[in-house]
C-alpha cells in the first residue's frame, strides 16, 4: 500500500520513467512468449526453441538495467530526514523501491500477455489475416503455467536486482569499520591512532574523550583542555561546522575507477577470440538475429567485447575528464573535467554499454546482405528494445548526475558564475565523451564484424 501511495504521488517525470520501464517489460515479455509459441508450433526443433529463448536474455538484461537506473533516480524512495522516525529506514525504503519496480514490470508483463493473446486470436479473432500464426502457435492451446513463468521472469529479476543494488551499506573506510567493531583498552569503544598510558584513563572524564561519542564535549570540560595543556593523540580530522552547531567530516575525494585495466583486458580477450574464430573454417555455424550466421567463438567474443566496454566505461570517462584539464586549463575546461571525473562511476558504465550495443548494431548492419533473408519483426523488436533501453539508461544516469550536483550548481550561481558557462561546460563534456567513445565504437565494430566478413 505504501508503494502504491508513493507511486501515485510522484511527479510526472518520474511517472514517465516508470511507464517506460513498463513498456520495456512488455516488449521483453512479448519476446519470451513468442519464443514459447515457436517451441509449441515446432516440437521437432528443440534446439531452435532454446536458441530463441537464449537470444531473449539480451533484451531481458537491458530491461533490468534500465529498471535499476530508474529506481536509483526515484525521489520517492530516497532517504529523507524524519522518515526513520516513522519506521521508513534505509531497509524499508529499499523494499519499497523493489516493490515499485515489481509493480511496473508486472504491469508491462500483463500488457504483453494481452497483446500476445490478441494476436493469437484468443480474444477478438485472428488479426492481420493470420500473418503471425506461425510464431504464436495460434492452432495449439497455450500452456498457461509456462506463459506465467516466463512473464514472471522480468518482475522477479528486476525487483531482486534493485533490492541487491539499493541495500543499505556502510560507506565508512575499512579502518573505521574495524575500529567500530573492536573495543579498546578498558572497554573503550573503538581504538585511537596512538597508544595511551594507564594514567590517561585516570584523568577527569578522559575515558569518554578517548573513545566515547561525546569526545569533543568531554575534552572541552577537562582542566587540561581549558589550560591548553592537552596532548593530542592523533591529528584532528578535517571537519566543518553545520548550522545547528554540529560537526561533520568533509567528504573525501573520490578515487579513480579501478576497472579500466580489467576492462581493456576483457575487451582485448574478446577481440582475440573473434580473430581466432576467423581462422576456424570447419566450426559449426550458429544462427544470429537478422539471418546472419557465426560460430560459437564469435558469439563468445562479442559477449566478452561488450563486457569489456562496460567495465572500462567508468575508467575511460575519468580519463576523459583528466585529459580535459591537461595543459594549463581555464575555468571552463577545469569545471568540465572535474565534473566528468566525479561522475565517472555513475555515467561511465551506461556509456560503455551504449558503446557496446552501438558497435553490435553497426556490425550487424555492415554484415547484412539485402539479397538474403529479410530481418523479421521479432528481430527488429529486439534490436529496438535493446537500443532504446540502453539509451534511456544513459539519459536516466545523466539526470541522476544532474540532481547529485545540484548543490554545487546552486553554489556556483550564488558565487556569480554565469548560466552560459554551466551550459558551455555541459556541451564541452558531451563533446569530449563523443570524441573519445565515437572512434572507439567504430573501431570495435569493425573488428567485431571482421570474422564474419572474410
PDB file of C-alpha atoms in Angstrom, residues 74-354:
ATOM      1  CA  UNK A  74      13.218   7.716  -7.841  1.00  0.00           C
ATOM      2  CA  UNK A  75      12.871  10.607  -5.351  1.00  0.00           C
ATOM      3  CA  UNK A  76      10.011   8.919  -3.529  1.00  0.00           C
ATOM      4  CA  UNK A  77      12.259   6.178  -2.143  1.00  0.00           C
ATOM      5  CA  UNK A  78      15.218   8.413  -1.304  1.00  0.00           C
ATOM      6  CA  UNK A  79      16.135   8.655   2.417  1.00  0.00           C
ATOM      7  CA  UNK A  80      14.935  11.939   3.917  1.00  0.00           C
ATOM      8  CA  UNK A  81      15.086  13.413   7.434  1.00  0.00           C
ATOM      9  CA  UNK A  82      12.259  12.210   9.650  1.00  0.00           C
ATOM     10  CA  UNK A  83      11.366   9.062   7.700  1.00  0.00           C
ATOM     11  CA  UNK A  84      13.372   6.818  10.022  1.00  0.00           C
ATOM     12  CA  UNK A  85      11.320   8.075  12.966  1.00  0.00           C
ATOM     13  CA  UNK A  86       8.137   6.613  11.439  1.00  0.00           C
ATOM     14  CA  UNK A  87       9.786   3.320  10.509  1.00  0.00           C
ATOM     15  CA  UNK A  88      10.940   4.165   6.983  1.00  0.00           C
ATOM     16  CA  UNK A  89      14.625   3.474   7.335  1.00  0.00           C
ATOM     17  CA  UNK A  90      17.017   2.554   4.508  1.00  0.00           C
ATOM     18  CA  UNK A  91      15.974  -1.109   4.542  1.00  0.00           C
ATOM     19  CA  UNK A  92      12.273  -0.260   4.337  1.00  0.00           C
ATOM     20  CA  UNK A  93      12.846   2.250   1.541  1.00  0.00           C
ATOM     21  CA  UNK A  94      14.852  -0.379  -0.334  1.00  0.00           C
ATOM     22  CA  UNK A  95      11.910  -2.774  -0.051  1.00  0.00           C
ATOM     23  CA  UNK A  96       9.524  -0.057  -1.258  1.00  0.00           C
ATOM     24  CA  UNK A  97      11.753   0.636  -4.266  1.00  0.00           C
ATOM     25  CA  UNK A  98      11.916  -3.076  -5.134  1.00  0.00           C
ATOM     26  CA  UNK A  99       8.126  -3.338  -4.805  1.00  0.00           C
ATOM     27  CA  UNK A 100       7.619  -0.304  -7.043  1.00  0.00           C
ATOM     28  CA  UNK A 101       9.870  -1.860  -9.687  1.00  0.00           C
ATOM     29  CA  UNK A 102       7.999  -5.153  -9.441  1.00  0.00           C
ATOM     30  CA  UNK A 103       4.663  -3.385  -9.913  1.00  0.00           C
ATOM     31  CA  UNK A 104       5.869  -1.509 -13.008  1.00  0.00           C
ATOM     32  CA  UNK A 105       7.310  -4.659 -14.577  1.00  0.00           C
ATOM     33  CA  UNK A 106       4.192  -6.687 -13.711  1.00  0.00           C
ATOM     34  CA  UNK A 107       2.039  -4.102 -15.468  1.00  0.00           C
ATOM     35  CA  UNK A 108       4.226  -4.469 -18.555  1.00  0.00           C
ATOM     36  CA  UNK A 109       4.031  -8.275 -18.421  1.00  0.00           C
ATOM     37  CA  UNK A 110       0.228  -8.159 -18.270  1.00  0.00           C
ATOM     38  CA  UNK A 111       0.223  -5.828 -21.281  1.00  0.00           C
ATOM     39  CA  UNK A 112       2.465  -8.272 -23.158  1.00  0.00           C
ATOM     40  CA  UNK A 113       0.075 -11.137 -22.345  1.00  0.00           C
ATOM     41  CA  UNK A 114      -2.927  -9.182 -23.623  1.00  0.00           C
ATOM     42  CA  UNK A 115      -1.163  -8.294 -26.892  1.00  0.00           C
ATOM     43  CA  UNK A 116       0.009 -11.885 -27.337  1.00  0.00           C
ATOM     44  CA  UNK A 117      -3.484 -13.290 -26.787  1.00  0.00           C
ATOM     45  CA  UNK A 118      -4.952 -10.704 -29.151  1.00  0.00           C
ATOM     46  CA  UNK A 119      -2.509 -11.608 -31.934  1.00  0.00           C
ATOM     47  CA  UNK A 120      -3.265 -15.304 -31.382  1.00  0.00           C
ATOM     48  CA  UNK A 121      -6.965 -14.628 -31.880  1.00  0.00           C
ATOM     49  CA  UNK A 122      -7.946 -15.783 -28.400  1.00  0.00           C
ATOM     50  CA  UNK A 123      -9.743 -12.519 -27.588  1.00  0.00           C
ATOM     51  CA  UNK A 124     -11.344 -10.972 -30.688  1.00  0.00           C
ATOM     52  CA  UNK A 125     -10.365 -13.221 -33.573  1.00  0.00           C
ATOM     53  CA  UNK A 126      -7.200 -13.542 -35.637  1.00  0.00           C
ATOM     54  CA  UNK A 127      -5.904 -10.099 -36.728  1.00  0.00           C
ATOM     55  CA  UNK A 128      -3.689  -9.310 -39.760  1.00  0.00           C
ATOM     56  CA  UNK A 129      -5.219 -12.254 -41.673  1.00  0.00           C
ATOM     57  CA  UNK A 130      -3.258 -14.767 -39.595  1.00  0.00           C
ATOM     58  CA  UNK A 131       0.192 -13.425 -40.551  1.00  0.00           C
ATOM     59  CA  UNK A 132       1.516 -14.017 -37.014  1.00  0.00           C
ATOM     60  CA  UNK A 133       0.142 -17.524 -36.628  1.00  0.00           C
ATOM     61  CA  UNK A 134       3.490 -19.212 -37.325  1.00  0.00           C
ATOM     62  CA  UNK A 135       5.460 -17.945 -34.324  1.00  0.00           C
ATOM     63  CA  UNK A 136       2.455 -17.517 -31.991  1.00  0.00           C
ATOM     64  CA  UNK A 137       1.169 -21.126 -32.217  1.00  0.00           C
ATOM     65  CA  UNK A 138      -2.397 -19.986 -32.870  1.00  0.00           C
ATOM     66  CA  UNK A 139      -3.562 -23.512 -33.717  1.00  0.00           C
ATOM     67  CA  UNK A 140      -2.412 -25.007 -30.384  1.00  0.00           C
ATOM     68  CA  UNK A 141      -3.576 -24.334 -26.815  1.00  0.00           C
ATOM     69  CA  UNK A 142      -1.334 -22.038 -24.801  1.00  0.00           C
ATOM     70  CA  UNK A 143       0.155 -23.638 -21.633  1.00  0.00           C
ATOM     71  CA  UNK A 144      -0.776 -21.034 -19.034  1.00  0.00           C
ATOM     72  CA  UNK A 145       1.755 -22.126 -16.338  1.00  0.00           C
ATOM     73  CA  UNK A 146       4.654 -21.845 -18.787  1.00  0.00           C
ATOM     74  CA  UNK A 147       3.445 -18.451 -20.016  1.00  0.00           C
ATOM     75  CA  UNK A 148       3.071 -17.078 -16.482  1.00  0.00           C
ATOM     76  CA  UNK A 149       6.509 -18.412 -15.553  1.00  0.00           C
ATOM     77  CA  UNK A 150       8.126 -16.600 -18.468  1.00  0.00           C
ATOM     78  CA  UNK A 151       6.187 -13.420 -17.765  1.00  0.00           C
ATOM     79  CA  UNK A 152       7.262 -13.503 -14.116  1.00  0.00           C
ATOM     80  CA  UNK A 153      10.964 -13.502 -15.011  1.00  0.00           C
ATOM     81  CA  UNK A 154      11.218  -9.763 -15.650  1.00  0.00           C
ATOM     82  CA  UNK A 155       9.454  -8.580 -12.434  1.00  0.00           C
ATOM     83  CA  UNK A 156      11.289 -11.113 -10.279  1.00  0.00           C
ATOM     84  CA  UNK A 157      14.768 -10.445 -11.668  1.00  0.00           C
ATOM     85  CA  UNK A 158      14.270  -6.661 -11.784  1.00  0.00           C
ATOM     86  CA  UNK A 159      12.995  -6.392  -8.194  1.00  0.00           C
ATOM     87  CA  UNK A 160      15.755  -8.693  -6.894  1.00  0.00           C
ATOM     88  CA  UNK A 161      18.397  -6.642  -8.721  1.00  0.00           C
ATOM     89  CA  UNK A 162      17.023  -3.384  -7.315  1.00  0.00           C
ATOM     90  CA  UNK A 163      16.953  -4.849  -3.818  1.00  0.00           C
ATOM     91  CA  UNK A 164      20.566  -6.015  -4.037  1.00  0.00           C
ATOM     92  CA  UNK A 165      21.821  -2.759  -5.569  1.00  0.00           C
ATOM     93  CA  UNK A 166      19.995  -0.443  -3.152  1.00  0.00           C
ATOM     94  CA  UNK A 167      20.541  -2.407   0.033  1.00  0.00           C
ATOM     95  CA  UNK A 168      21.899  -0.351   2.966  1.00  0.00           C
ATOM     96  CA  UNK A 169      25.682  -0.217   3.006  1.00  0.00           C
ATOM     97  CA  UNK A 170      28.304   1.081   5.393  1.00  0.00           C
ATOM     98  CA  UNK A 171      30.260   3.617   3.341  1.00  0.00           C
ATOM     99  CA  UNK A 172      32.902   4.232   6.001  1.00  0.00           C
ATOM    100  CA  UNK A 173      36.525   3.347   5.264  1.00  0.00           C
ATOM    101  CA  UNK A 174      37.737  -0.126   6.153  1.00  0.00           C
ATOM    102  CA  UNK A 175      39.850   1.192   9.035  1.00  0.00           C
ATOM    103  CA  UNK A 176      36.838   2.924  10.571  1.00  0.00           C
ATOM    104  CA  UNK A 177      34.752  -0.249  10.240  1.00  0.00           C
ATOM    105  CA  UNK A 178      37.406  -2.317  12.016  1.00  0.00           C
ATOM    106  CA  UNK A 179      37.675   0.282  14.767  1.00  0.00           C
ATOM    107  CA  UNK A 180      33.917   0.351  15.227  1.00  0.00           C
ATOM    108  CA  UNK A 181      33.727  -3.439  15.515  1.00  0.00           C
ATOM    109  CA  UNK A 182      36.549  -3.623  18.081  1.00  0.00           C
ATOM    110  CA  UNK A 183      36.860  -2.473  21.670  1.00  0.00           C
ATOM    111  CA  UNK A 184      39.903  -0.710  23.014  1.00  0.00           C
ATOM    112  CA  UNK A 185      41.503  -0.915  26.424  1.00  0.00           C
ATOM    113  CA  UNK A 186      39.290  -0.813  29.489  1.00  0.00           C
ATOM    114  CA  UNK A 187      36.145  -1.269  27.384  1.00  0.00           C
ATOM    115  CA  UNK A 188      36.557   1.889  25.305  1.00  0.00           C
ATOM    116  CA  UNK A 189      34.552   1.641  22.082  1.00  0.00           C
ATOM    117  CA  UNK A 190      36.910   1.850  19.126  1.00  0.00           C
ATOM    118  CA  UNK A 191      40.646   2.444  19.135  1.00  0.00           C
ATOM    119  CA  UNK A 192      42.671   5.596  18.862  1.00  0.00           C
ATOM    120  CA  UNK A 193      45.547   6.093  16.456  1.00  0.00           C
ATOM    121  CA  UNK A 194      48.181   6.299  19.249  1.00  0.00           C
ATOM    122  CA  UNK A 195      48.603   4.239  22.405  1.00  0.00           C
ATOM    123  CA  UNK A 196      47.816   5.970  25.683  1.00  0.00           C
ATOM    124  CA  UNK A 197      49.312   5.316  29.076  1.00  0.00           C
ATOM    125  CA  UNK A 198      47.467   3.897  32.028  1.00  0.00           C
ATOM    126  CA  UNK A 199      47.356   7.253  33.775  1.00  0.00           C
ATOM    127  CA  UNK A 200      45.455   8.929  30.970  1.00  0.00           C
ATOM    128  CA  UNK A 201      42.397   6.861  31.846  1.00  0.00           C
ATOM    129  CA  UNK A 202      42.511   8.174  35.377  1.00  0.00           C
ATOM    130  CA  UNK A 203      42.126  11.807  34.426  1.00  0.00           C
ATOM    131  CA  UNK A 204      38.851  13.615  34.769  1.00  0.00           C
ATOM    132  CA  UNK A 205      36.428  12.162  32.155  1.00  0.00           C
ATOM    133  CA  UNK A 206      39.349  11.221  29.898  1.00  0.00           C
ATOM    134  CA  UNK A 207      37.767   7.821  29.256  1.00  0.00           C
ATOM    135  CA  UNK A 208      34.868   9.408  27.406  1.00  0.00           C
ATOM    136  CA  UNK A 209      37.101  11.802  25.492  1.00  0.00           C
ATOM    137  CA  UNK A 210      39.272   8.917  24.296  1.00  0.00           C
ATOM    138  CA  UNK A 211      36.617   6.773  22.652  1.00  0.00           C
ATOM    139  CA  UNK A 212      33.091   7.790  23.571  1.00  0.00           C
ATOM    140  CA  UNK A 213      30.628   9.540  21.322  1.00  0.00           C
ATOM    141  CA  UNK A 214      30.854  12.775  23.337  1.00  0.00           C
ATOM    142  CA  UNK A 215      34.593  13.034  22.947  1.00  0.00           C
ATOM    143  CA  UNK A 216      34.721  16.660  21.899  1.00  0.00           C
ATOM    144  CA  UNK A 217      32.375  17.811  24.698  1.00  0.00           C
ATOM    145  CA  UNK A 218      34.195  15.870  27.388  1.00  0.00           C
ATOM    146  CA  UNK A 219      37.604  17.102  26.354  1.00  0.00           C
ATOM    147  CA  UNK A 220      36.460  20.710  26.389  1.00  0.00           C
ATOM    148  CA  UNK A 221      35.440  20.392  30.054  1.00  0.00           C
ATOM    149  CA  UNK A 222      38.707  18.898  31.277  1.00  0.00           C
ATOM    150  CA  UNK A 223      41.185  21.158  33.091  1.00  0.00           C
ATOM    151  CA  UNK A 224      43.925  20.240  30.614  1.00  0.00           C
ATOM    152  CA  UNK A 225      41.807  21.392  27.659  1.00  0.00           C
ATOM    153  CA  UNK A 226      40.940  24.686  29.345  1.00  0.00           C
ATOM    154  CA  UNK A 227      44.599  25.333  30.171  1.00  0.00           C
ATOM    155  CA  UNK A 228      45.807  24.301  26.708  1.00  0.00           C
ATOM    156  CA  UNK A 229      47.931  21.513  28.163  1.00  0.00           C
ATOM    157  CA  UNK A 230      46.265  18.545  26.494  1.00  0.00           C
ATOM    158  CA  UNK A 231      48.481  16.289  24.412  1.00  0.00           C
ATOM    159  CA  UNK A 232      46.863  15.298  21.118  1.00  0.00           C
ATOM    160  CA  UNK A 233      46.949  11.591  20.415  1.00  0.00           C
ATOM    161  CA  UNK A 234      46.301  11.899  16.662  1.00  0.00           C
ATOM    162  CA  UNK A 235      45.996  14.681  14.114  1.00  0.00           C
ATOM    163  CA  UNK A 236      42.449  16.029  14.087  1.00  0.00           C
ATOM    164  CA  UNK A 237      40.260  15.207  11.117  1.00  0.00           C
ATOM    165  CA  UNK A 238      39.206  17.963   8.817  1.00  0.00           C
ATOM    166  CA  UNK A 239      35.725  18.984   9.882  1.00  0.00           C
ATOM    167  CA  UNK A 240      33.130  21.585   9.026  1.00  0.00           C
ATOM    168  CA  UNK A 241      30.565  23.198  11.312  1.00  0.00           C
ATOM    169  CA  UNK A 242      26.889  22.841  10.470  1.00  0.00           C
ATOM    170  CA  UNK A 243      24.167  25.386  11.133  1.00  0.00           C
ATOM    171  CA  UNK A 244      22.979  23.705  14.327  1.00  0.00           C
ATOM    172  CA  UNK A 245      26.460  23.722  15.845  1.00  0.00           C
ATOM    173  CA  UNK A 246      27.308  20.126  14.968  1.00  0.00           C
ATOM    174  CA  UNK A 247      30.474  18.958  13.274  1.00  0.00           C
ATOM    175  CA  UNK A 248      30.679  16.655  10.307  1.00  0.00           C
ATOM    176  CA  UNK A 249      33.624  15.354   8.342  1.00  0.00           C
ATOM    177  CA  UNK A 250      34.278  16.731   4.896  1.00  0.00           C
ATOM    178  CA  UNK A 251      33.774  14.186   2.091  1.00  0.00           C
ATOM    179  CA  UNK A 252      36.956  12.542   0.960  1.00  0.00           C
ATOM    180  CA  UNK A 253      37.838  12.930  -2.729  1.00  0.00           C
ATOM    181  CA  UNK A 254      36.775  10.028  -4.895  1.00  0.00           C
ATOM    182  CA  UNK A 255      39.434   7.773  -6.295  1.00  0.00           C
ATOM    183  CA  UNK A 256      39.756   6.948  -9.957  1.00  0.00           C
ATOM    184  CA  UNK A 257      37.790   3.868 -11.096  1.00  0.00           C
ATOM    185  CA  UNK A 258      39.969   0.791 -10.965  1.00  0.00           C
ATOM    186  CA  UNK A 259      38.208  -1.198 -13.690  1.00  0.00           C
ATOM    187  CA  UNK A 260      39.981   0.296 -16.697  1.00  0.00           C
ATOM    188  CA  UNK A 261      42.836  -2.291 -16.875  1.00  0.00           C
ATOM    189  CA  UNK A 262      40.387  -5.163 -16.380  1.00  0.00           C
ATOM    190  CA  UNK A 263      38.005  -3.764 -18.986  1.00  0.00           C
ATOM    191  CA  UNK A 264      40.788  -3.324 -21.525  1.00  0.00           C
ATOM    192  CA  UNK A 265      41.982  -6.868 -20.824  1.00  0.00           C
ATOM    193  CA  UNK A 266      38.495  -8.352 -21.307  1.00  0.00           C
ATOM    194  CA  UNK A 267      37.982  -6.260 -24.457  1.00  0.00           C
ATOM    195  CA  UNK A 268      41.298  -7.472 -25.881  1.00  0.00           C
ATOM    196  CA  UNK A 269      40.376 -11.054 -24.990  1.00  0.00           C
ATOM    197  CA  UNK A 270      37.053 -10.715 -26.819  1.00  0.00           C
ATOM    198  CA  UNK A 271      38.705  -9.332 -29.939  1.00  0.00           C
ATOM    199  CA  UNK A 272      41.325 -12.096 -29.768  1.00  0.00           C
ATOM    200  CA  UNK A 273      38.619 -14.760 -29.570  1.00  0.00           C
ATOM    201  CA  UNK A 274      36.902 -13.248 -32.606  1.00  0.00           C
ATOM    202  CA  UNK A 275      40.189 -13.156 -34.513  1.00  0.00           C
ATOM    203  CA  UNK A 276      40.794 -16.804 -33.634  1.00  0.00           C
ATOM    204  CA  UNK A 277      37.273 -17.651 -34.810  1.00  0.00           C
ATOM    205  CA  UNK A 278      38.153 -16.094 -38.163  1.00  0.00           C
ATOM    206  CA  UNK A 279      40.791 -18.798 -38.689  1.00  0.00           C
ATOM    207  CA  UNK A 280      38.367 -21.664 -37.983  1.00  0.00           C
ATOM    208  CA  UNK A 281      36.937 -22.957 -41.207  1.00  0.00           C
ATOM    209  CA  UNK A 282      35.112 -26.065 -40.021  1.00  0.00           C
ATOM    210  CA  UNK A 283      33.407 -24.782 -36.887  1.00  0.00           C
ATOM    211  CA  UNK A 284      29.616 -25.265 -36.763  1.00  0.00           C
ATOM    212  CA  UNK A 285      27.598 -22.164 -37.541  1.00  0.00           C
ATOM    213  CA  UNK A 286      25.090 -20.686 -35.099  1.00  0.00           C
ATOM    214  CA  UNK A 287      22.235 -18.588 -36.472  1.00  0.00           C
ATOM    215  CA  UNK A 288      22.234 -14.955 -35.415  1.00  0.00           C
ATOM    216  CA  UNK A 289      19.374 -12.442 -35.485  1.00  0.00           C
ATOM    217  CA  UNK A 290      18.725 -10.998 -38.914  1.00  0.00           C
ATOM    218  CA  UNK A 291      19.601 -14.100 -40.907  1.00  0.00           C
ATOM    219  CA  UNK A 292      23.318 -13.956 -40.111  1.00  0.00           C
ATOM    220  CA  UNK A 293      25.434 -16.925 -39.110  1.00  0.00           C
ATOM    221  CA  UNK A 294      28.515 -17.248 -36.962  1.00  0.00           C
ATOM    222  CA  UNK A 295      30.483 -19.719 -34.902  1.00  0.00           C
ATOM    223  CA  UNK A 296      30.075 -20.062 -31.122  1.00  0.00           C
ATOM    224  CA  UNK A 297      33.525 -18.496 -30.752  1.00  0.00           C
ATOM    225  CA  UNK A 298      32.223 -15.350 -32.452  1.00  0.00           C
ATOM    226  CA  UNK A 299      29.333 -15.172 -30.003  1.00  0.00           C
ATOM    227  CA  UNK A 300      31.679 -15.584 -27.046  1.00  0.00           C
ATOM    228  CA  UNK A 301      33.955 -12.914 -28.482  1.00  0.00           C
ATOM    229  CA  UNK A 302      31.058 -10.472 -28.889  1.00  0.00           C
ATOM    230  CA  UNK A 303      29.971 -11.116 -25.315  1.00  0.00           C
ATOM    231  CA  UNK A 304      33.471 -10.527 -23.947  1.00  0.00           C
ATOM    232  CA  UNK A 305      33.773  -7.360 -26.003  1.00  0.00           C
ATOM    233  CA  UNK A 306      30.516  -5.981 -24.588  1.00  0.00           C
ATOM    234  CA  UNK A 307      31.536  -6.838 -21.024  1.00  0.00           C
ATOM    235  CA  UNK A 308      34.946  -5.227 -21.531  1.00  0.00           C
ATOM    236  CA  UNK A 309      33.420  -1.982 -22.792  1.00  0.00           C
ATOM    237  CA  UNK A 310      31.001  -1.883 -19.848  1.00  0.00           C
ATOM    238  CA  UNK A 311      33.791  -2.457 -17.314  1.00  0.00           C
ATOM    239  CA  UNK A 312      36.155   0.045 -18.940  1.00  0.00           C
ATOM    240  CA  UNK A 313      33.497   2.747 -19.314  1.00  0.00           C
ATOM    241  CA  UNK A 314      33.997   4.446 -15.902  1.00  0.00           C
ATOM    242  CA  UNK A 315      37.771   4.469 -16.300  1.00  0.00           C
ATOM    243  CA  UNK A 316      37.556   5.924 -19.809  1.00  0.00           C
ATOM    244  CA  UNK A 317      35.172   8.635 -18.593  1.00  0.00           C
ATOM    245  CA  UNK A 318      37.538   9.502 -15.755  1.00  0.00           C
ATOM    246  CA  UNK A 319      40.440   9.602 -18.203  1.00  0.00           C
ATOM    247  CA  UNK A 320      38.451  11.887 -20.493  1.00  0.00           C
ATOM    248  CA  UNK A 321      37.881  14.303 -17.616  1.00  0.00           C
ATOM    249  CA  UNK A 322      41.559  14.249 -16.742  1.00  0.00           C
ATOM    250  CA  UNK A 323      42.540  14.981 -20.348  1.00  0.00           C
ATOM    251  CA  UNK A 324      40.211  17.976 -20.391  1.00  0.00           C
ATOM    252  CA  UNK A 325      42.194  19.525 -17.542  1.00  0.00           C
ATOM    253  CA  UNK A 326      45.625  18.991 -19.070  1.00  0.00           C
ATOM    254  CA  UNK A 327      47.785  21.785 -20.431  1.00  0.00           C
ATOM    255  CA  UNK A 328      47.009  24.930 -18.385  1.00  0.00           C
ATOM    256  CA  UNK A 329      43.207  24.662 -18.356  1.00  0.00           C
ATOM    257  CA  UNK A 330      40.903  27.616 -17.956  1.00  0.00           C
ATOM    258  CA  UNK A 331      37.862  27.791 -15.715  1.00  0.00           C
ATOM    259  CA  UNK A 332      35.615  26.174 -18.320  1.00  0.00           C
ATOM    260  CA  UNK A 333      37.816  23.156 -19.027  1.00  0.00           C
ATOM    261  CA  UNK A 334      38.631  22.765 -15.342  1.00  0.00           C
ATOM    262  CA  UNK A 335      34.945  22.709 -14.391  1.00  0.00           C
ATOM    263  CA  UNK A 336      34.020  20.274 -17.181  1.00  0.00           C
ATOM    264  CA  UNK A 337      36.908  17.947 -16.373  1.00  0.00           C
ATOM    265  CA  UNK A 338      36.227  17.874 -12.644  1.00  0.00           C
ATOM    266  CA  UNK A 339      32.555  17.095 -13.222  1.00  0.00           C
ATOM    267  CA  UNK A 340      33.445  14.233 -15.563  1.00  0.00           C
ATOM    268  CA  UNK A 341      35.884  12.810 -13.035  1.00  0.00           C
ATOM    269  CA  UNK A 342      33.319  12.978 -10.222  1.00  0.00           C
ATOM    270  CA  UNK A 343      30.567  11.417 -12.358  1.00  0.00           C
ATOM    271  CA  UNK A 344      32.704   8.725 -13.978  1.00  0.00           C
ATOM    272  CA  UNK A 345      31.335   5.912 -11.818  1.00  0.00           C
ATOM    273  CA  UNK A 346      27.729   6.999 -12.403  1.00  0.00           C
ATOM    274  CA  UNK A 347      27.621   7.551 -16.171  1.00  0.00           C
ATOM    275  CA  UNK A 348      30.643   5.543 -17.288  1.00  0.00           C
ATOM    276  CA  UNK A 349      29.095   2.085 -17.232  1.00  0.00           C
ATOM    277  CA  UNK A 350      25.871   3.059 -19.085  1.00  0.00           C
ATOM    278  CA  UNK A 351      28.041   4.865 -21.623  1.00  0.00           C
ATOM    279  CA  UNK A 352      30.163   1.760 -22.125  1.00  0.00           C
ATOM    280  CA  UNK A 353      27.043  -0.368 -22.607  1.00  0.00           C
ATOM    281  CA  UNK A 354      25.704   2.091 -25.191  1.00  0.00           C
TER     282      UNK A 354
END
